[in-house]
Short mmCIF file of C-alpha atoms in Angstrom, two decimals:
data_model
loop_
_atom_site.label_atom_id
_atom_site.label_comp_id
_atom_site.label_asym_id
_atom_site.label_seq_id
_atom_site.Cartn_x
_atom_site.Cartn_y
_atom_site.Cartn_z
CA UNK A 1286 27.45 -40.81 8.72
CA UNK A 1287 25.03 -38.07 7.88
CA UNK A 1288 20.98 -39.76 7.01
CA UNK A 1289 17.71 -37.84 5.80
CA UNK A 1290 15.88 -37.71 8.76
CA UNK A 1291 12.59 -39.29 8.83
CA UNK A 1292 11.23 -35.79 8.66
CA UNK A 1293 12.88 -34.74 5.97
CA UNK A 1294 11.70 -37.76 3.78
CA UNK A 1295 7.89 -36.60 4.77
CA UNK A 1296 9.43 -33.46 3.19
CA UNK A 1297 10.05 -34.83 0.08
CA UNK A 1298 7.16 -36.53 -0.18
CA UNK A 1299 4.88 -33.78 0.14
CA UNK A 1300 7.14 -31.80 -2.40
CA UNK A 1301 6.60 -34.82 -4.63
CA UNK A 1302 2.60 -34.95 -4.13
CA UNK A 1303 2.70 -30.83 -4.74
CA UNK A 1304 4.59 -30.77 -7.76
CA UNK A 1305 2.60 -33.39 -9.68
CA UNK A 1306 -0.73 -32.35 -8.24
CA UNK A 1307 0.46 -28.78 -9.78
CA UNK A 1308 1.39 -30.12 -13.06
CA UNK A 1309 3.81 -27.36 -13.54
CA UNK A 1310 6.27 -29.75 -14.96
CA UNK A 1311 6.16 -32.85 -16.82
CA UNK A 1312 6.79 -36.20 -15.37
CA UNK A 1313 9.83 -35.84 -12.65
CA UNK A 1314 12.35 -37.92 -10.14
CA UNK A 1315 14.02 -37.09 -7.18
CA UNK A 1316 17.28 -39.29 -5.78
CA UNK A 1317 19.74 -38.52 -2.79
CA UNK A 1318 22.35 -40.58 -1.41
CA UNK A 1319 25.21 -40.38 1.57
CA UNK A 1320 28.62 -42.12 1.05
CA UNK A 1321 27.10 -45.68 1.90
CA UNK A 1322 23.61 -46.18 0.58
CA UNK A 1323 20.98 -44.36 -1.55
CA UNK A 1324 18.43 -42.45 1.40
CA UNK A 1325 15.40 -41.36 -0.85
CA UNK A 1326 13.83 -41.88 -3.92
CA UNK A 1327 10.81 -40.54 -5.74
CA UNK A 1328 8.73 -39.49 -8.54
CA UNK A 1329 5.83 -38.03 -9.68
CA UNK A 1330 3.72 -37.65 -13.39
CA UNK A 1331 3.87 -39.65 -16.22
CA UNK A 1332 6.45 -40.91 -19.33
CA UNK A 1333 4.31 -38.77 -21.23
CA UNK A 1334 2.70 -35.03 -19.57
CA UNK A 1335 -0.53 -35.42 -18.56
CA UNK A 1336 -0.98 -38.93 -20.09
CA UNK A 1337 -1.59 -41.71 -18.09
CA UNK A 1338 -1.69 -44.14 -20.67
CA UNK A 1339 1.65 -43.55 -21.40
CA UNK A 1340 2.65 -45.20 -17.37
CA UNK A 1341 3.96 -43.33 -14.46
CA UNK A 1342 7.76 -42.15 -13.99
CA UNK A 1343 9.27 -44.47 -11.28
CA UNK A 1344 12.88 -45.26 -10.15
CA UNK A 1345 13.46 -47.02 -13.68
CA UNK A 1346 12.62 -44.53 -16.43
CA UNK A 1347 14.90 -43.29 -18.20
CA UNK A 1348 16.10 -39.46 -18.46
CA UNK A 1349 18.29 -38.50 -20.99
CA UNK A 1350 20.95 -36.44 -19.37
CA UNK A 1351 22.30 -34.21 -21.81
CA UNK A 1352 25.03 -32.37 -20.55
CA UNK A 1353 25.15 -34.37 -17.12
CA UNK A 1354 27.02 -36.51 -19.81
CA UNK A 1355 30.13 -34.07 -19.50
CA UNK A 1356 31.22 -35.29 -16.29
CA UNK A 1357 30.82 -38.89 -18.15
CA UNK A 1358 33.40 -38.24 -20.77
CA UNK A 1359 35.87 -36.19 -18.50
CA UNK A 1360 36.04 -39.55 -16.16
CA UNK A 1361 36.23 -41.71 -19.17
CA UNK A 1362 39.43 -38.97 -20.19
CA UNK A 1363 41.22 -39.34 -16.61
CA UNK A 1364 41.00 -42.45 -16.58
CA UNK A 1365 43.29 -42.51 -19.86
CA UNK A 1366 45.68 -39.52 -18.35
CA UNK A 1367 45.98 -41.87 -15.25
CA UNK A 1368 47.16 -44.61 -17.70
CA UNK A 1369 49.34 -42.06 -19.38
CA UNK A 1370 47.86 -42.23 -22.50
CA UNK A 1371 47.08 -38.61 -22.98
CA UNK A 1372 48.32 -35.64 -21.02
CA UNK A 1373 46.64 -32.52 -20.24
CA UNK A 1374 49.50 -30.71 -21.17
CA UNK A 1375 49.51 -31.79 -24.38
CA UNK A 1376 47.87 -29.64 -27.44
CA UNK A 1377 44.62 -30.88 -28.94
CA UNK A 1378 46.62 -30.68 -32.54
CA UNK A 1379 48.41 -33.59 -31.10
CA UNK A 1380 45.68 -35.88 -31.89
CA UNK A 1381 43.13 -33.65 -33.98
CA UNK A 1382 45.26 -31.64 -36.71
CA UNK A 1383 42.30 -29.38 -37.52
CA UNK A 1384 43.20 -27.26 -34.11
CA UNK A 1385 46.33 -26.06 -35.52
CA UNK A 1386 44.18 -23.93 -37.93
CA UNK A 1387 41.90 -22.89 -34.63
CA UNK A 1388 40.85 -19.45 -35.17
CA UNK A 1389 39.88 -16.67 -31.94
CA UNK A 1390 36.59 -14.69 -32.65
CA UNK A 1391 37.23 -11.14 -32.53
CA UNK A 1392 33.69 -9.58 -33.52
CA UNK A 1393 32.93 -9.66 -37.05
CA UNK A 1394 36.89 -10.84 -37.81
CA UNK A 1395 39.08 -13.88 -36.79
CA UNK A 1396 42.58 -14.09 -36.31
CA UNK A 1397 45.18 -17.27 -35.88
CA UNK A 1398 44.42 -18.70 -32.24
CA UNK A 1399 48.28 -17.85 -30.58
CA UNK A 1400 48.20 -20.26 -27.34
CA UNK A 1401 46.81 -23.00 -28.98
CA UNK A 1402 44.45 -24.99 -26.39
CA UNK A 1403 45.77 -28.24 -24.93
CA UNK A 1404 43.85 -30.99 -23.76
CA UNK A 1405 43.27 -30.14 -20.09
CA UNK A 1406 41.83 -27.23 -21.07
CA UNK A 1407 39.18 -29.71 -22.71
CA UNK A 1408 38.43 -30.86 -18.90
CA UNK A 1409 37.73 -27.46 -17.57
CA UNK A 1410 35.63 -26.25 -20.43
CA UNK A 1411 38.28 -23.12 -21.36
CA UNK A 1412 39.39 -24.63 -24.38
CA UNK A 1413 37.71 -21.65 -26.20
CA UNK A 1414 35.34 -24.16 -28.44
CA UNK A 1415 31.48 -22.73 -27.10
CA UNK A 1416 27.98 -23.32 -28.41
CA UNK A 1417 27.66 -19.26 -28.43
CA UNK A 1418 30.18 -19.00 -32.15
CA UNK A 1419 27.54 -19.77 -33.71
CA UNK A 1420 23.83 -19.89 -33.28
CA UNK A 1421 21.40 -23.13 -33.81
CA UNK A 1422 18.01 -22.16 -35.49
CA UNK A 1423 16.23 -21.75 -34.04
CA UNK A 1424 18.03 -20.00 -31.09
CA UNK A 1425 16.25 -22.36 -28.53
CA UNK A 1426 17.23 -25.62 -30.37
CA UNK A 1427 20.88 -27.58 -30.73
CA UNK A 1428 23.71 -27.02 -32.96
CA UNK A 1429 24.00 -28.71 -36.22
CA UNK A 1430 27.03 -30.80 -35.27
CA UNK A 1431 24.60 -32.49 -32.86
CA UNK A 1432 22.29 -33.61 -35.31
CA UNK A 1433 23.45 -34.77 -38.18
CA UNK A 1434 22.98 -38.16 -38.60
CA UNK A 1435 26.41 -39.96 -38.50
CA UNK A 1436 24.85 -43.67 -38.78
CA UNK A 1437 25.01 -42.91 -42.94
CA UNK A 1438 28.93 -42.08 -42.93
CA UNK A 1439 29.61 -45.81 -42.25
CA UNK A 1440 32.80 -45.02 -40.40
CA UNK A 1441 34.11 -43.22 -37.12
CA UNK A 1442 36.65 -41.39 -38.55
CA UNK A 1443 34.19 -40.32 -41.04
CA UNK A 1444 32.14 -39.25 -38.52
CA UNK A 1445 34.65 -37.45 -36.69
CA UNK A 1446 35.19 -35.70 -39.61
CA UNK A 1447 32.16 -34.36 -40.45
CA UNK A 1448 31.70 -33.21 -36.57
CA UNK A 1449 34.86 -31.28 -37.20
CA UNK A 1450 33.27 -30.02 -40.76
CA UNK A 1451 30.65 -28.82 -38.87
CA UNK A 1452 31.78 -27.29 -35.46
CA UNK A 1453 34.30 -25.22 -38.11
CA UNK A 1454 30.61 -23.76 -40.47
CA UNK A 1455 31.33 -20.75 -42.40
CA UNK A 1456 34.44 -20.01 -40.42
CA UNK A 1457 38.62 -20.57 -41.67
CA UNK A 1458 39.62 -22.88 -39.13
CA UNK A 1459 37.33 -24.17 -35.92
CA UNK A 1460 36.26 -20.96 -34.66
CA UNK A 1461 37.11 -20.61 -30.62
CA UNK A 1462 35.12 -17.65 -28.81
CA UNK A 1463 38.41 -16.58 -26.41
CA UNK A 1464 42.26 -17.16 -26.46
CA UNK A 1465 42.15 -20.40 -24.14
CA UNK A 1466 42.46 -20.06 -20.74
CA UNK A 1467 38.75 -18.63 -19.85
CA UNK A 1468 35.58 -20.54 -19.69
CA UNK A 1469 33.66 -21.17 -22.68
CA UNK A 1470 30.56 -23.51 -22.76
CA UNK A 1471 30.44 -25.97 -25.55
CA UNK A 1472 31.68 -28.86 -27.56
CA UNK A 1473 34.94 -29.45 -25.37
CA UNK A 1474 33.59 -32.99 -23.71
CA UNK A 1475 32.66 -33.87 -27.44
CA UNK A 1476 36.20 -33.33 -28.93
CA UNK A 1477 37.92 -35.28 -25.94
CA UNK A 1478 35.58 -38.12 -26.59
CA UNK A 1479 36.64 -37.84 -30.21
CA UNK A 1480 40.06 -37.74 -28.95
CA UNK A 1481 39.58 -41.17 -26.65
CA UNK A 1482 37.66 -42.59 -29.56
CA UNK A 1483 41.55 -41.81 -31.30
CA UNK A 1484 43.59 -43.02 -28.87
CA UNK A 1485 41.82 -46.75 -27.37
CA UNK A 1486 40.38 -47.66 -30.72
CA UNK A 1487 37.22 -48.19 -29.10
CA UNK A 1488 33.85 -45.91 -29.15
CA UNK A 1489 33.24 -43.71 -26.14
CA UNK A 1490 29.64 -46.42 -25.64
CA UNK A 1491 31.67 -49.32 -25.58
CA UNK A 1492 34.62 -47.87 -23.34
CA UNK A 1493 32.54 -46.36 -20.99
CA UNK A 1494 30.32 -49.36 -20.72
CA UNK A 1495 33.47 -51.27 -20.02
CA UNK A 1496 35.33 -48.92 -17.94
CA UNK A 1497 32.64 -47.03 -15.83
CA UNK A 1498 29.38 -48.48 -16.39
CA UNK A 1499 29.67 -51.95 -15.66
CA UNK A 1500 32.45 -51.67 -12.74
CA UNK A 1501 30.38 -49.29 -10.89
CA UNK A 1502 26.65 -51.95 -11.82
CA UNK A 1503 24.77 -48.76 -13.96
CA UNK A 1504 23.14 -49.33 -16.92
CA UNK A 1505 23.28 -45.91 -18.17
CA UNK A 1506 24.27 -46.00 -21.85
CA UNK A 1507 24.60 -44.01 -25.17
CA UNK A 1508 22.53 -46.28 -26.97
CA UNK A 1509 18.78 -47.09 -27.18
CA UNK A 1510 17.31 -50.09 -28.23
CA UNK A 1511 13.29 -51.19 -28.21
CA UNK A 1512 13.28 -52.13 -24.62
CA UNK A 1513 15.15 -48.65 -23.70
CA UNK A 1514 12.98 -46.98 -25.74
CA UNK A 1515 9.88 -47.99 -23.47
CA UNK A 1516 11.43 -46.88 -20.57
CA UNK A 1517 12.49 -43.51 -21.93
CA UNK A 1518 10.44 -40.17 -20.25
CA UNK A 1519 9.38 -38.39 -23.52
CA UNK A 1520 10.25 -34.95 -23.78
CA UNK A 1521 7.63 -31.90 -23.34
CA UNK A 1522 7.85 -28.69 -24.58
CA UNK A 1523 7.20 -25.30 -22.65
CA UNK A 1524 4.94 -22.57 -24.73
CA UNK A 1525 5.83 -18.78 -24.58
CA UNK A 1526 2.26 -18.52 -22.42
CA UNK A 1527 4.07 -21.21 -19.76
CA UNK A 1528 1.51 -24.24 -20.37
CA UNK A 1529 2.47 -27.26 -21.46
CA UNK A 1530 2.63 -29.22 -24.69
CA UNK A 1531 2.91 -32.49 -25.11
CA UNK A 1532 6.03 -33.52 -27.77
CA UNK A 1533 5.30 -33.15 -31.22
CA UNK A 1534 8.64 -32.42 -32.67
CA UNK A 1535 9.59 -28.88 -31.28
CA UNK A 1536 12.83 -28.73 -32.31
CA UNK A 1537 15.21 -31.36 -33.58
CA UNK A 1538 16.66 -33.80 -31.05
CA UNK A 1539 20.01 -35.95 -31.14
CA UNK A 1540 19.53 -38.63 -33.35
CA UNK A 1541 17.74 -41.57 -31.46
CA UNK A 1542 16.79 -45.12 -31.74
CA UNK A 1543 16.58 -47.39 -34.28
CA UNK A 1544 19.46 -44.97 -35.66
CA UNK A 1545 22.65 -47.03 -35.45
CA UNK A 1546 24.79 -44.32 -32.53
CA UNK A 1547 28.16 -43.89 -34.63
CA UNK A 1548 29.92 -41.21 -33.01
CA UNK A 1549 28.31 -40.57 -29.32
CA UNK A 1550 28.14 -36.71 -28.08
CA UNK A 1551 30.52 -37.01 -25.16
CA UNK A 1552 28.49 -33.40 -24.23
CA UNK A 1553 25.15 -34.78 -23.87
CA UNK A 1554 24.61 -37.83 -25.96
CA UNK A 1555 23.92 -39.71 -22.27
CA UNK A 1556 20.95 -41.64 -21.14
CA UNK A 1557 20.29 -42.92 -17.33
CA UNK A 1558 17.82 -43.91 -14.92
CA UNK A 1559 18.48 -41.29 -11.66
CA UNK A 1560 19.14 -43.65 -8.79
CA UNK A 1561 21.89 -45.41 -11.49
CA UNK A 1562 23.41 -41.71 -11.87
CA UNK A 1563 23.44 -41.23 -8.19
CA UNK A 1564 25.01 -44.02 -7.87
CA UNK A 1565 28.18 -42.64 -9.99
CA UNK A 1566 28.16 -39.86 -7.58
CA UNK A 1567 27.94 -42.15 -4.90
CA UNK A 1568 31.14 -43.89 -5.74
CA UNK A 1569 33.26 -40.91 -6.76
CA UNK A 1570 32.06 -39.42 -3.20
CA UNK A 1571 33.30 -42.80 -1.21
CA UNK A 1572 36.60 -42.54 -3.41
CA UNK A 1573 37.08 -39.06 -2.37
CA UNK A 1574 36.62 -39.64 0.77
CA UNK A 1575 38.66 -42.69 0.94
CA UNK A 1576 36.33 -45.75 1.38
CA UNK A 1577 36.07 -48.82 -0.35
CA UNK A 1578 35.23 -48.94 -3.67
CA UNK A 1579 35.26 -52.90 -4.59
CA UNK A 1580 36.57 -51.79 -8.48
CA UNK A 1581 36.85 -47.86 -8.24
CA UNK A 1582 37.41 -45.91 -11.87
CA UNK A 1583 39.69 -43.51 -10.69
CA UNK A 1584 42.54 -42.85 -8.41
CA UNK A 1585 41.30 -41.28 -4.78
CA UNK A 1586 44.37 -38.15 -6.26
CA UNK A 1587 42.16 -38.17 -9.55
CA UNK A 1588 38.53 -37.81 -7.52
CA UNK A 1589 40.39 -34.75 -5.29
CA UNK A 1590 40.96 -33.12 -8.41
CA UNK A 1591 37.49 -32.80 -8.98
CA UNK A 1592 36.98 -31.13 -6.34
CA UNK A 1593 39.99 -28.56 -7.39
CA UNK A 1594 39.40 -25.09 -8.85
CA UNK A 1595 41.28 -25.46 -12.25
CA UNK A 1596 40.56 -21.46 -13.62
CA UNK A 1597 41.81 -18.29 -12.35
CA UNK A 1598 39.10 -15.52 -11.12
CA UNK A 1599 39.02 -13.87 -14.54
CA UNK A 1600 38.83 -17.22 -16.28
CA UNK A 1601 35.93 -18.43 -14.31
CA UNK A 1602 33.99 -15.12 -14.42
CA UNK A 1603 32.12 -16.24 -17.45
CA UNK A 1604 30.65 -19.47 -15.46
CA UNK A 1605 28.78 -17.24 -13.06
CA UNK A 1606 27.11 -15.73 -15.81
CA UNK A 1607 25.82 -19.09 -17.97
CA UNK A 1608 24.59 -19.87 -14.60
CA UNK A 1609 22.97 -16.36 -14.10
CA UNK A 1610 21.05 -17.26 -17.38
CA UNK A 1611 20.18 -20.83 -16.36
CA UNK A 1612 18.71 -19.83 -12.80
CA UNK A 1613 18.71 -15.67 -12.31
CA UNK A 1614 16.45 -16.38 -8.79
CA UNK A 1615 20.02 -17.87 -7.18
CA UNK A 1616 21.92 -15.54 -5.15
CA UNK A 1617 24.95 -17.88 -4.81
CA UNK A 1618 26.66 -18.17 -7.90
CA UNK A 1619 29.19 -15.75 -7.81
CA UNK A 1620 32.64 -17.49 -7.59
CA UNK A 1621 31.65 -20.49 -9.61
CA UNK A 1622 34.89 -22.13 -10.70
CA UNK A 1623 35.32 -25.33 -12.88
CA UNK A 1624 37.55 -28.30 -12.08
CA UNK A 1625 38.31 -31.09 -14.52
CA UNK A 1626 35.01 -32.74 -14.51
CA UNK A 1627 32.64 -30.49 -13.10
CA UNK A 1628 31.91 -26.87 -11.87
CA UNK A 1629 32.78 -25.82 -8.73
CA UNK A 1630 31.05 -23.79 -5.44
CA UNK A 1631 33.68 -21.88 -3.91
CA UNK A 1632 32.16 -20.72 -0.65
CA UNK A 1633 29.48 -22.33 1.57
CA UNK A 1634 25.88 -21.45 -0.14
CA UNK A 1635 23.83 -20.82 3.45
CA UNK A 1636 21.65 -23.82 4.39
CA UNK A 1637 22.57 -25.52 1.53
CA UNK A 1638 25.63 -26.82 -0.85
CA UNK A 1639 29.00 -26.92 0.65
CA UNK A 1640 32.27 -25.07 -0.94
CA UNK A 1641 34.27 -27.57 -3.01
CA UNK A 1642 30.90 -29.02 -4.23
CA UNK A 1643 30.41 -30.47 -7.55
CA UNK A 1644 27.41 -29.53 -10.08
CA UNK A 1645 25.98 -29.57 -13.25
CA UNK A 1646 22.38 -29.52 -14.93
CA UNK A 1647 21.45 -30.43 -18.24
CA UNK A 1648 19.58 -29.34 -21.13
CA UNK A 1649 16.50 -31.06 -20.74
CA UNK A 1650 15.85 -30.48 -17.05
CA UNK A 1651 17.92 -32.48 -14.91
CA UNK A 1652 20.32 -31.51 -12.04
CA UNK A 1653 22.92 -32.76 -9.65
CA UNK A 1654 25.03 -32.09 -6.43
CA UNK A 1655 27.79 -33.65 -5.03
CA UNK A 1656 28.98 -32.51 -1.75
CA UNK A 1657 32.10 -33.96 -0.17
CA UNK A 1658 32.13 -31.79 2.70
CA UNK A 1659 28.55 -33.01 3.50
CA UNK A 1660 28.92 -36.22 2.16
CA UNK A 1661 25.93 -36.75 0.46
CA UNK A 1662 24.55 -36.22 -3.57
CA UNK A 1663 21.22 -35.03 -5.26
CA UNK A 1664 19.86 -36.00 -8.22
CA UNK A 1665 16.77 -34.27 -9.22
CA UNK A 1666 15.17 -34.45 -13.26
CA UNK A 1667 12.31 -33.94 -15.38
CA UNK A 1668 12.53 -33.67 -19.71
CA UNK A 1669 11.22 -30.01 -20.63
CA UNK A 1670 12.96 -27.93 -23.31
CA UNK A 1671 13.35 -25.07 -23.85
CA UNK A 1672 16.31 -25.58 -21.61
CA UNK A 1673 16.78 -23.16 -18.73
CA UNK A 1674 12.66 -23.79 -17.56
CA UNK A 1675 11.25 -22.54 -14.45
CA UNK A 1676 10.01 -25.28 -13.50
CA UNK A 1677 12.89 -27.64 -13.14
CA UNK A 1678 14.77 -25.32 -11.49
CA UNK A 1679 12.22 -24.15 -8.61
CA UNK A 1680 11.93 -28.54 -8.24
CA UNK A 1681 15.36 -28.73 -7.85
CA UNK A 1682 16.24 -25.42 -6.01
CA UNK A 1683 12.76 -26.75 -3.24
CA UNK A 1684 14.91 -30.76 -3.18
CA UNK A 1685 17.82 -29.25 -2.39
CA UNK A 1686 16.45 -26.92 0.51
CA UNK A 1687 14.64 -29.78 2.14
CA UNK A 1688 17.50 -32.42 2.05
CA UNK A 1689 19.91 -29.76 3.44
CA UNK A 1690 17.67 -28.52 6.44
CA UNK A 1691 16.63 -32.30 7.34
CA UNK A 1692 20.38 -33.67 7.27
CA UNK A 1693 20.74 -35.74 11.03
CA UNK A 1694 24.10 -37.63 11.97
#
């Protein structure tokens, strides 16, 4: 079984007493784990930048994960295609008739989509529904359908409703960037909630609480309460000069606590501490690699999938280049795919990541890896918008360096 060596932990630590002596991010954590146990945790600053008043980050803050939630929602939505209760094959019309209308974006005209997208193609993200139809103001904030308050509608389907209302805008029918088929990045994870929401009778918080969260012993959650709340790392906000301010309203955020959560974003509406998300990885890594999981939430078939390539080469091509734009200083994202959960390395990245890895970040600063080859996960976060910051990534991109050359059997 592969450890951290003891080296390698020093490592860490010293990257951990750098970055907050450098206050080049806000507060941050830092989590890896091997198929059996968690081997290192850490973290550095405070809930609020530069404020110790406001208490240090430790193992039990709170990071909201944005769209780390994705891979959330697509194991809450295999779970119901192993129960037979949806099938990927199926058309998203099936369950939501507003995509029969779907329209592909052709420039400055739209015509009738003709291969109408199905529900699989919800799972790899080529559904054609993207963030990019059209854009939030401002440009470095979220779309609409993200924040509108749903708590006043009274109702879920109400609230589904008005999502759809609003993902549609000033379009005919729910506008879709591409014919389906290629990668588009957007509110896929958020329709297939809507579509579980449809289909149990439950919400996605109180299925996933019952289905993944409390089988695995998390307490990550869509919901906040007082209690949360005080654990929560606040967000910061990153000026054009590349100092830091401290939160004062930036942009509009996801509606938050004491808001009643109606309708939860299955594409980022998430909340967790970083060992309990590690832990997730953890046991989709030991069902992959078939241990034993005391009450496992998928199939060990399902977990391989994850680990599949579910886009051709042209399909995937646009992946590489929303990663190009999240972290241009990479080298190794060409050949990105996407699977039905998460994306996808294809080849070995040199001293690092395995192919057949699975990855994601998320808006506000947080990352993760999952390595089955290797047999081991990172977690790495910090909450700094606008998305796509320097900061996080050079964290994460150091983390991931030191765990990989300090690996010992």
């Amino acid at each position: 079984m592969v450890k951290l060596s003891d080296a390698g932990k020093k490592a860490l630590d010293a990257l951990v007493a750098e970055t907050q002596a450098a206050k080049k991010i806000p507060g941050f954590g830092l989590a890896v784990t091997n198929l059996d146990e968690q081997l290192y945790v850490s973290t550095g600053g405070y809930k609020a930048y530069d404020d110790p008043s406001s208490g240090p980050v430790t193992p039990e803050t709170l990071f909201w994960l944005c769209s780390m939630t994705k891979m959330i929602t697509s194991i809450a939505g295999l779970q119901l295609v192993e129960q037979g209760k949806i099938s990927f094959d199926e058309p998203i019309y099936k369950y939501i008739p507003e995509f029969k209308n779907a329209v592909v974006l052709e420039g400055t005209t739209q015509k009738p989509v003709t291969n109408h997208p199905t529900v699989g193609s919800l799972f790899s993200h080529s559904s054609g529904l993207s963030y990019f139809a059209f854009l939030p103001d401002p440009i470095i904030g979220l779309s609409a359908n993200y924040l509108f308050d749903y708590s006043e509608l009274g109702t879920r389907a109400a609230a589904h409703d008005k999502f759809l209302e609003l993902t549609k805008g000033m379009f005919p029918g729910i506008p879709l960037v591409n014919e389906p088929g290629t990668f588009s990045y957007g509110f896929s994870c958020d329709i297939l909630a809507m579509i579980l929401e449809k289909v149990t009778g439950q919400s996605l918080i109180d299925y996933t609480k019952e289905n993944i969260f409390n089988p695995i012993g998390i307490k990550t959650t869509f919901t906040l309460n007082a209690h949360l709340t005080d654990k929560l790392m606040e967000l910061s906000f990153r000026n054009s000069d590349g100092s830091i301010s401290r939160w004062d309203n930036q942009v509009e955020l996801i509606p938050r606590y004491p808001k009643e959560v109606l309708f939860a974003i299955g594409g980022m509406g998430a909340y967790s501490t970083l060992p309990d998300y590690v832990t997730l990885l953890r046991h989709l890594l030991r069902i992959e690699a078939g241990k034993q999981v005391a009450v496992p939430v998928l199939k060990r078939e399902t977990v391989k999938g994850m680990f599949k390539p579910q886009l051709s080469a042209q399909g995937a091509a646009p992946v590489d280049a929303l990663l190009k734009m999240i972290d241009a200083t990479n080298p190794n994202w060409d050949g990105t795919n996407f699977s039905t959960a998460v994306a996808l390395t294809t080849k070995d990245w040199h001293g690092l990541r395995k192919a057949g890895s699975g990855f994601w970040s998320g808006w506000a600063g947080t990352n993760f890896v999952m390595d089955p080859t290797t047999g081991i996960a990172l977690v790495s976060g910090t909450q700094i918008v606008p998305t796509m910051d320097a900061g996080a990534n050079e964290l994460w991109n150091k983390m991931e360096a030191i765990v990989y050359a300090n690996l010992e059997d």
